Tab-separated table of C-alpha atoms in Angstrom:
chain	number	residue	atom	x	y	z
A	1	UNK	CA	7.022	15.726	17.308
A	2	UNK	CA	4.483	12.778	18.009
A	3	UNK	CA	4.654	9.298	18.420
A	4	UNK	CA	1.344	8.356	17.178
A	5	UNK	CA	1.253	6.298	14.005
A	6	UNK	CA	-1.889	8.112	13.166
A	7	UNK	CA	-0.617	11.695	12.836
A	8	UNK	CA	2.425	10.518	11.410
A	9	UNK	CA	0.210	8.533	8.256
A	10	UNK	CA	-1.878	11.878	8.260
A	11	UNK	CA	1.073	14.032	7.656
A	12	UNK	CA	2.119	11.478	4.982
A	13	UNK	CA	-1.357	11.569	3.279
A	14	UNK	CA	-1.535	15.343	3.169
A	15	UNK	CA	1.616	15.236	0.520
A	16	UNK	CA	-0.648	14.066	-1.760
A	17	UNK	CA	-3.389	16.019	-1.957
A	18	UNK	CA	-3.310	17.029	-5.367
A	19	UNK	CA	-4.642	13.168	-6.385
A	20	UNK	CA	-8.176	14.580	-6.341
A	21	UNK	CA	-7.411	16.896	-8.803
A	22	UNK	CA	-5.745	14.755	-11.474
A	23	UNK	CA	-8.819	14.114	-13.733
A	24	UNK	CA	-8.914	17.821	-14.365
A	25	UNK	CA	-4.890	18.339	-14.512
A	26	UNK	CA	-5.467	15.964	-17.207
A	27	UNK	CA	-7.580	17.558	-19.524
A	28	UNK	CA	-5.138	20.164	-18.804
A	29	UNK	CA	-2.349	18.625	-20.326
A	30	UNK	CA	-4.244	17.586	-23.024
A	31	UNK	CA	-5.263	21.231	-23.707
A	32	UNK	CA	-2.125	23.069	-23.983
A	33	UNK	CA	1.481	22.673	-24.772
A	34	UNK	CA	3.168	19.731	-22.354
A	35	UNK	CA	6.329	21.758	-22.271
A	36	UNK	CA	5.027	25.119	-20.926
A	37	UNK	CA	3.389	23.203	-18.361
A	38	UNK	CA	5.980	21.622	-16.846
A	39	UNK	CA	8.288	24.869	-16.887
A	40	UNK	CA	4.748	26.086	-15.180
A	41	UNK	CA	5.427	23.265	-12.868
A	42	UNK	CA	9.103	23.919	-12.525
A	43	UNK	CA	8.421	27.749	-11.416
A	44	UNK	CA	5.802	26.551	-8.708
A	45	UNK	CA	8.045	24.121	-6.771
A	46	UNK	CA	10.719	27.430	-6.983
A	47	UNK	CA	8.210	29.356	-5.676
A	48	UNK	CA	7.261	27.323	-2.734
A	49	UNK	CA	11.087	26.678	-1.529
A	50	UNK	CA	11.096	30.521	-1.797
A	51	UNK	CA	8.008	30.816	0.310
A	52	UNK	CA	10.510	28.346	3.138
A	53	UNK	CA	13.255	30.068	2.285
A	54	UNK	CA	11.676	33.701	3.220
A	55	UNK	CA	10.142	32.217	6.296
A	56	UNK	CA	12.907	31.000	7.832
A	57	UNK	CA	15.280	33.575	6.890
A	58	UNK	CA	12.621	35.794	8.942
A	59	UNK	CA	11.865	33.037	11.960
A	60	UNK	CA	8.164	33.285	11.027
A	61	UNK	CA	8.051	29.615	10.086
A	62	UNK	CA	5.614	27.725	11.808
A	63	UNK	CA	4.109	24.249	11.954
A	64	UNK	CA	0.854	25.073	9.807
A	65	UNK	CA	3.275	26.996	7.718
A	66	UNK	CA	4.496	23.536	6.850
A	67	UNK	CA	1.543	21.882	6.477
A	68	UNK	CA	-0.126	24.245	4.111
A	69	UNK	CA	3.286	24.201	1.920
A	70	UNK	CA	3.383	20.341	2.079
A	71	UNK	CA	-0.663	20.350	0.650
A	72	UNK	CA	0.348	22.630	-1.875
A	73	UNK	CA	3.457	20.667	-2.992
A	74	UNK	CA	1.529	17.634	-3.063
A	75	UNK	CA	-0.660	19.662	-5.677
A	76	UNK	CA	2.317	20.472	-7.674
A	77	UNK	CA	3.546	16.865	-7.421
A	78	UNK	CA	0.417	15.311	-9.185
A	79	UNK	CA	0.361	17.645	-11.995
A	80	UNK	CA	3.843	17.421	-12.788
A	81	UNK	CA	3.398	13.382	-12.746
A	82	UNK	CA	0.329	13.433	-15.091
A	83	UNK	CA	2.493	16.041	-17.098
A	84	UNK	CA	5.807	14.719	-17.418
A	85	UNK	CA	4.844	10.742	-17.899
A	86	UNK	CA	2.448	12.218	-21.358
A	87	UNK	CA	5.012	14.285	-22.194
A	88	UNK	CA	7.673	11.160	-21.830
A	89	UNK	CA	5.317	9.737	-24.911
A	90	UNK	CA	5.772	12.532	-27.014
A	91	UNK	CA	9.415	12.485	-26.732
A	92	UNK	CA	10.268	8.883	-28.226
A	93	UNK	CA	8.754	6.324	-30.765
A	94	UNK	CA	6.261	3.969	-29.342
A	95	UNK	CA	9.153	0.931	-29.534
A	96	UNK	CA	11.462	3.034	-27.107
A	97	UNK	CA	8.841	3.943	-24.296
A	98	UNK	CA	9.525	1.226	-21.935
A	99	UNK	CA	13.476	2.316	-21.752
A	100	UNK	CA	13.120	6.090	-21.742
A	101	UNK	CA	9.729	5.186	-18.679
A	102	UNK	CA	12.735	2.693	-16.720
A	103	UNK	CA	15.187	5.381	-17.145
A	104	UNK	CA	13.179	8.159	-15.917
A	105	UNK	CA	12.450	5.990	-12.944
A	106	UNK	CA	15.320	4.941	-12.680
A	107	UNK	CA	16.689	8.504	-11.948
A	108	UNK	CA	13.866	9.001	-9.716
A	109	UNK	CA	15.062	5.668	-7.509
A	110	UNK	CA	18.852	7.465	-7.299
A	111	UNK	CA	17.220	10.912	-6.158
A	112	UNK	CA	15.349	8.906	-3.592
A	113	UNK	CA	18.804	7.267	-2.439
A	114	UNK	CA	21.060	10.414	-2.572
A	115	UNK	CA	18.685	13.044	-1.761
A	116	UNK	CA	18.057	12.696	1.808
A	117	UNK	CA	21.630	11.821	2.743
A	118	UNK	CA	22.914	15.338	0.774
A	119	UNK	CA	20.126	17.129	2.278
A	120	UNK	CA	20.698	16.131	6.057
A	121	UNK	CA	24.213	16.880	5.554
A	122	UNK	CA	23.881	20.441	3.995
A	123	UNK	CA	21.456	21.099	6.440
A	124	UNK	CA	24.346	20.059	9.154
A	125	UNK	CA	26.582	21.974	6.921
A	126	UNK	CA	24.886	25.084	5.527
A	127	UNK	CA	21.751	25.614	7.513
A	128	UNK	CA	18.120	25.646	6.632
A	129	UNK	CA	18.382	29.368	4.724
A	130	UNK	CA	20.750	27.942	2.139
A	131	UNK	CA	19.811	24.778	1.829
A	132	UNK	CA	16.829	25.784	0.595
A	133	UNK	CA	18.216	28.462	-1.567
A	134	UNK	CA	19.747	25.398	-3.672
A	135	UNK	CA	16.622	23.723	-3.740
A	136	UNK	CA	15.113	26.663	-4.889
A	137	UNK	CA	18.108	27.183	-7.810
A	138	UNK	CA	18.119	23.511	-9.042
A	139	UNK	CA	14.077	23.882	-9.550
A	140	UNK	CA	15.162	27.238	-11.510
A	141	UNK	CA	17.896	24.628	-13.376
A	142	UNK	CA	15.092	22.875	-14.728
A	143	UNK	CA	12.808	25.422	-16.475
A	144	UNK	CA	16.126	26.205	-17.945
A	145	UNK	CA	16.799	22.671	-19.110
A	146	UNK	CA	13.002	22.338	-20.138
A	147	UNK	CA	13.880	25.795	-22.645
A	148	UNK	CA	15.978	23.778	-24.397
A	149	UNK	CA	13.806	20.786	-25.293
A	150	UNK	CA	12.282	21.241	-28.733
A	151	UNK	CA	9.457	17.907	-28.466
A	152	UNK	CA	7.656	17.026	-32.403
A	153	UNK	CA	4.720	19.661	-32.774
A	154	UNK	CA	1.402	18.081	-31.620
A	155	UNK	CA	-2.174	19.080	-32.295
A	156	UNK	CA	-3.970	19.550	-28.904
A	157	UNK	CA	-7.060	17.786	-27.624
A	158	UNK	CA	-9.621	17.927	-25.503
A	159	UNK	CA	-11.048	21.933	-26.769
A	160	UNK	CA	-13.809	22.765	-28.088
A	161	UNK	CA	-15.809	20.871	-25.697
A	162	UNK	CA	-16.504	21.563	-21.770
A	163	UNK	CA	-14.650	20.670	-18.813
A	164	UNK	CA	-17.392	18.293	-17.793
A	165	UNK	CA	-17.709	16.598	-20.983
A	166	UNK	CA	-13.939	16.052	-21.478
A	167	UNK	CA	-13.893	14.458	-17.946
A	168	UNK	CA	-16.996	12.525	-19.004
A	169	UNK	CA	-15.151	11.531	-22.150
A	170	UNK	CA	-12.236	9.803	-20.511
A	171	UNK	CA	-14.338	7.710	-17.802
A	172	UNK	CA	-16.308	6.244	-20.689
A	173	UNK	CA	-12.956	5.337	-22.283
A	174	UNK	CA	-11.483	4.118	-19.239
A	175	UNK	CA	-14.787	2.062	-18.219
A	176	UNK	CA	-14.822	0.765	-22.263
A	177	UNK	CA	-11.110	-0.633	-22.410
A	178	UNK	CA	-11.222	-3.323	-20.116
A	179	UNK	CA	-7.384	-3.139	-20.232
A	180	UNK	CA	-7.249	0.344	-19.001
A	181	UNK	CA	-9.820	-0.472	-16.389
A	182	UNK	CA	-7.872	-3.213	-14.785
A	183	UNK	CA	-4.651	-1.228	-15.141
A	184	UNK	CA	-6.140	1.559	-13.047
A	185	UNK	CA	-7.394	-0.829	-10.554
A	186	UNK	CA	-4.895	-2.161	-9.950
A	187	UNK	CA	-2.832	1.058	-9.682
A	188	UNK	CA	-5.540	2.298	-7.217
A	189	UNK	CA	-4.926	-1.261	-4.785
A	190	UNK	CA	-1.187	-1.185	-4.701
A	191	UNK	CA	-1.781	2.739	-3.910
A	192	UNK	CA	-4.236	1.431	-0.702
A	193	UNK	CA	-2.184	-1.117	0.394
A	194	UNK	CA	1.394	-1.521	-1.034
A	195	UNK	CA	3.209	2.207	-0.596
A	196	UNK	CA	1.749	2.523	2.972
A	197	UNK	CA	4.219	0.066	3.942
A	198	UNK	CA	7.613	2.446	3.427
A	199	UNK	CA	5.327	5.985	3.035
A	200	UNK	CA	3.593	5.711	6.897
A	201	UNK	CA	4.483	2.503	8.623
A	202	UNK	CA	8.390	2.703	8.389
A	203	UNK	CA	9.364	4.699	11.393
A	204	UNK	CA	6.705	2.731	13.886
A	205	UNK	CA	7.643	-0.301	12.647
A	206	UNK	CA	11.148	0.671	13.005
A	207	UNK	CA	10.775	1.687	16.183
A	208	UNK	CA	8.042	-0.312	17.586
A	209	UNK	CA	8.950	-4.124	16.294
A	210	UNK	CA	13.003	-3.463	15.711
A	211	UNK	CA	13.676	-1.117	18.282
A	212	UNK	CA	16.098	0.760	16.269
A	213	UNK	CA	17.180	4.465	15.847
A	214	UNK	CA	16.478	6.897	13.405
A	215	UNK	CA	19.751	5.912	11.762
A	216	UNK	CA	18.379	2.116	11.445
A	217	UNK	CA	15.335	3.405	9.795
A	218	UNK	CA	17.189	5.339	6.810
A	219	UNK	CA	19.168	1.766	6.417
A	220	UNK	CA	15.803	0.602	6.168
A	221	UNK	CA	14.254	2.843	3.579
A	222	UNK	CA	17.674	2.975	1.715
A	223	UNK	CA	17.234	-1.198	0.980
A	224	UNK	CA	14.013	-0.435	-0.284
A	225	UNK	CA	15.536	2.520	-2.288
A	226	UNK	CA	18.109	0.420	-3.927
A	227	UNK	CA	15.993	-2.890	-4.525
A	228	UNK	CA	13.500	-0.225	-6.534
A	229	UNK	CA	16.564	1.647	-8.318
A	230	UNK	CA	17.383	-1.934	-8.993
A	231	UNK	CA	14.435	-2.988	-10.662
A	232	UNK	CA	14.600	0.364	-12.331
A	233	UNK	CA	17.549	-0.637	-14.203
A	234	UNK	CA	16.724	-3.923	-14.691
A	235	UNK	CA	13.735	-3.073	-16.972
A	236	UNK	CA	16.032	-0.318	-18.611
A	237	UNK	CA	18.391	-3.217	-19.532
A	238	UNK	CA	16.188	-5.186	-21.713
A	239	UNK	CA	15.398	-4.052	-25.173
A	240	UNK	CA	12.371	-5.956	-26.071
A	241	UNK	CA	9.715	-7.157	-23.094
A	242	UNK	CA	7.463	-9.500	-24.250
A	243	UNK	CA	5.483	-10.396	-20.924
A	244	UNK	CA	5.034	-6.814	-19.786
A	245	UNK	CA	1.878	-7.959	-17.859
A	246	UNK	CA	3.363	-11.061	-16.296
A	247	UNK	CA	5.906	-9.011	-14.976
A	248	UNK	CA	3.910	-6.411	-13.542
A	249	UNK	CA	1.000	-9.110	-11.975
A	250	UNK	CA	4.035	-10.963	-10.474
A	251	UNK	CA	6.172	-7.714	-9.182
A	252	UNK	CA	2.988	-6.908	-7.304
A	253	UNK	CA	2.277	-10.345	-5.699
A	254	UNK	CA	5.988	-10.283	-4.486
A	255	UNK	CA	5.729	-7.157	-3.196
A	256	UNK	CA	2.654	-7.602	-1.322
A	257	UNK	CA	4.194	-11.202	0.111
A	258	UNK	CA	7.232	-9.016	1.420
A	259	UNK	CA	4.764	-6.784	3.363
A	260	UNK	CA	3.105	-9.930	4.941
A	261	UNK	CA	6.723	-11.400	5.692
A	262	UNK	CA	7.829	-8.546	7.111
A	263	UNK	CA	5.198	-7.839	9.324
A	264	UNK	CA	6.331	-11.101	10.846
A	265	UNK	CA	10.127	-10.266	11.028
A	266	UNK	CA	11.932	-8.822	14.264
A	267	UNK	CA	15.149	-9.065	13.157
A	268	UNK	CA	16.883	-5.764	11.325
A	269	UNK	CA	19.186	-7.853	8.932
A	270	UNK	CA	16.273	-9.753	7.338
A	271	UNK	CA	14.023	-6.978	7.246
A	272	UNK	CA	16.620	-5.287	5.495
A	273	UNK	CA	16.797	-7.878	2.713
A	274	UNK	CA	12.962	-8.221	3.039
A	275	UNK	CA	12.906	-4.307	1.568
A	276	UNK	CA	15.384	-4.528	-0.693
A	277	UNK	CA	13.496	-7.002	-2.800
A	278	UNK	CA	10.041	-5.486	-1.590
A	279	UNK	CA	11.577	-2.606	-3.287
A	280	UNK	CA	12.555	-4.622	-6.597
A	281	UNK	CA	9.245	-5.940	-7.234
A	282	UNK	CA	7.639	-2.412	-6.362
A	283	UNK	CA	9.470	-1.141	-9.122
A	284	UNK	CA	8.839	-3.763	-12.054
A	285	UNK	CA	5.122	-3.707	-11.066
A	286	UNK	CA	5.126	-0.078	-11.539
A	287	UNK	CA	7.557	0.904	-14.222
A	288	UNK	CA	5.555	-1.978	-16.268
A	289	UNK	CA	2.380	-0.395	-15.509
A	290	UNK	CA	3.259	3.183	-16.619
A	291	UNK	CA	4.601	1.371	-20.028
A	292	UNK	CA	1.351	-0.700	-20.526
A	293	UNK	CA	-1.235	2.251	-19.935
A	294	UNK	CA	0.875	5.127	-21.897
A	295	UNK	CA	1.377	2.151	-24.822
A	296	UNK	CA	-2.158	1.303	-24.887
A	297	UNK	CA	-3.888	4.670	-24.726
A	298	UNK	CA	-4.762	6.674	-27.919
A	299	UNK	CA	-2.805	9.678	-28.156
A	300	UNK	CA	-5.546	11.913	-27.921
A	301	UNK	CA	-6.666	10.748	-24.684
A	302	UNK	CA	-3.185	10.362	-23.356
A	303	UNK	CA	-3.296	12.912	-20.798
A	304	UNK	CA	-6.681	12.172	-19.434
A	305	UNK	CA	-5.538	8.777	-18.636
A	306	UNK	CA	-2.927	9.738	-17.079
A	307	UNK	CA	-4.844	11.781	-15.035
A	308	UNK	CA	-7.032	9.144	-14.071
A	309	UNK	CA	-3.691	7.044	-12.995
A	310	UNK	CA	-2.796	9.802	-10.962
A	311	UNK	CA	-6.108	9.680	-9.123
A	312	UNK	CA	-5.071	6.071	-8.573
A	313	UNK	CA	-2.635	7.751	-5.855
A	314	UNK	CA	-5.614	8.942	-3.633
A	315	UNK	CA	-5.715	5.103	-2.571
A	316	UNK	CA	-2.368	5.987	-0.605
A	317	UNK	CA	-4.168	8.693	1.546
A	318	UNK	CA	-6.644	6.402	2.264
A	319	UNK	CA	-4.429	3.570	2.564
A	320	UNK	CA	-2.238	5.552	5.249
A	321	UNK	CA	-4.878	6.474	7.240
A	322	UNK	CA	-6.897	2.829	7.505
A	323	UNK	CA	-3.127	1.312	8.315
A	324	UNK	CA	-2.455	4.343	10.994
A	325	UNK	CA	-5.552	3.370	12.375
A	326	UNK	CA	-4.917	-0.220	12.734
A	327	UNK	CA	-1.355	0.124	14.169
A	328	UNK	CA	-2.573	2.458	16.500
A	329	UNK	CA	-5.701	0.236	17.408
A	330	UNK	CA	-4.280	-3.015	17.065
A	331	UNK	CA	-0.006	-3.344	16.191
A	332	UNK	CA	1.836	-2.057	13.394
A	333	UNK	CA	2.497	-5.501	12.621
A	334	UNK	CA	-1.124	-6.047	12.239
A	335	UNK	CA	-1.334	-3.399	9.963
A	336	UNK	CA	1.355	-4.851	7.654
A	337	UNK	CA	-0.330	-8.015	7.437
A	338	UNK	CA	-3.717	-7.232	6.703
A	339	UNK	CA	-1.918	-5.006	3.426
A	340	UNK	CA	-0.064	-7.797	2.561
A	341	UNK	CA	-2.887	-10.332	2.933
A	342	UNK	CA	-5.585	-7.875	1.044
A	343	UNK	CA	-3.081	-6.807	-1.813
A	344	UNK	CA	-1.768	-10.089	-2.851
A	345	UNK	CA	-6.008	-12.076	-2.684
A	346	UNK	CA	-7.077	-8.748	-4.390
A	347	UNK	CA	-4.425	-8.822	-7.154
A	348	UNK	CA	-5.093	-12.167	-7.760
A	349	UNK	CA	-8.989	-11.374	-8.398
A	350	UNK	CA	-8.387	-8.797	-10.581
A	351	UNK	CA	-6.455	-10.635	-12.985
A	352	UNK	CA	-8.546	-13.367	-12.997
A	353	UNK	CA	-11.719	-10.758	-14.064
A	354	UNK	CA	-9.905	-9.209	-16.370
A	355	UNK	CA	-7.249	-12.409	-18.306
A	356	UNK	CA	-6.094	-10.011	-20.556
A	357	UNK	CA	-3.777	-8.713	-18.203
A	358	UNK	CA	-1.763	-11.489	-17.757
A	359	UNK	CA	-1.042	-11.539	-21.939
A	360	UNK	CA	-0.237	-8.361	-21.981
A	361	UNK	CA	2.912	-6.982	-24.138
């Protein structure tokens, strides 16, 4: 246990280690057949709940045990993003990829809500062992379910050529489509300074400026959870978006405002309402995004892209450990509000450089 802000943003950031990585997981994916790869993906994540499982079933699990199985799940976790959103594209007709990308986050959102709560009480109920044996079978579930999907043959991309040059190949397209460009930059800011807010921040603030218990905190990061499942649903809903990139410049400005306002608040009921819609705009920024760069992107290139989205995701590393840094140095509410401040002046810029943006569909 610690009650430093800083180890507990480092501990966050090492979940996503894999970032780094998700240029090359994308060339992957453009390689080889999208389906094997994410029962490839399926079978990992099985394999390191085993690895728990086995540990604690032995009481030889220690701390570095979980830090090493944490960096290696955050590995898995980036290459089963840049997998599963290209392989969302395959699936459905260009006209029906902004429902089926809502309703895949959507289901994401209610896993976020439900999964803690039914894994702290099984772990009450049924120990560590078997909880994780469950985790373990419900990964297993899933290369089963994968089996059964039978996705429109596709020609892949990307061989024939190095590893190098295929990398190459998808920063010249990214730095060529100004489109793309500002889509990834602004994935990369609301990475640095938007997600800190409930991925690091949470339990100091909830302890530090609201003095409440760890029970407070999950009310906290629940209001957030529903306000993004919210959103979620809300794009889901509507058939035909016109002002995809309206939605997604103002969903981040919102969000952002709600980190500045909160860093103000002291109060538990208004932060709570403060996250809830915090967590709505999170999610229309970001659903919106994943719809604009998958619809704009030649197919060929698709998974590349993605890739380089993913690598977006290293600005929450870095983002968790400037903000641990400042709370620890300064206040956690200082932290907040620089986020809020930079996000919000820095989306702002980057629509104005890039106007397209804003008239995006």
């Amino acid at each position: 246990q610690t009650t430093s802000p800083f180890w507990v943003a480092l501990f966050a950031a090492l979940r996503f280690t894999g970032t780094m990585f998700a240029p090359f997981y994308g060339i992957v994916v453009d390689r080889y057949d999208r389906r094997k790869l994410l029962i490839f993906s399926r079978l990992g994540f099985a394999g390191i709940a085993l690895c728990i499982l086995l540990l604690s079933f032995t009481g030889q699990l220690q701390i570095w045990h979980v830090f090493v199985l944490t960096a290696l799940a955050g590995m898995g976790r980036s290459f089963d993003n840049v997998t599963r959103q290209t392989f969302i594209a395959d699936l459905v007709e260009r006209g029906d990829l902004p429902n089926a990308i809502a309703l895949t986050r959507t289901g994401r959102d209610a896993t976020q809500i439900f999964a803690p709560i039914v894994g702290g009480v099984l772990l009450d109920l049924i120990g560590l062992n078997w909880t994780y044996l469950l985790v373990m079978a419900l990964h297993l579930s899933g290369v089963f379910f994968m089996t059964l999907l039978r996705p429109p043959g596709r020609t892949p991309t990307a061989r024939g050529s190095s590893v190098l040059s295929n990398l190459a190949e998808s920063f010249r397209y990214a730095g060529k489509n100004q489109i793309i460009l500002a889509l990834l930059l602004l994935a990369f800011l609301v990475n640095l300074t938007g997600f800190p807010m409930t991925l690091g921040l949470a339990p100091v603030y909830a302890k530090d400026v609201l003095g409440t218990t760890s029970t407070g905190l999950g009310l906290l990061l629940g209001a957030y959870s529903v306000g993004s499942f919210m959103g979620s649903i809300a794009i889901a809903g509507v058939a035909d978006l016109r002002r995809l990139g309206r939605l997604m410049v103002l969903g981040a400005v919102v969000w952002h405002l709600g980190i500045l306002v909160l860093s103000q608040t002291s109060w538990f009921g208004a932060a709570l309402a403060i996250l809830a819609l915090s967590g709505l705009a999170q999610a229309l920024s970001m659903v919106t995004m994943s719809i604009l760069l998958l619809g704009n992107t030649s197919a060929d290139i698709r998974g590349r892209i993605m890739g380089l989205r993913s690598l977006a995701v290293y600005g929450l590393p870095i983002g968790l450990l400037i903000s641990g840094g400042i709370a620890d140095g300064v206040s956690v509410a200082a932290a907040l509000a620089i986020n809020g401040i930079v996000g919000m002046v820095v989306t702002v810029a980057i629509v104005l450089r890039f106007r397209g943006v804003w008239r995006l569909a």
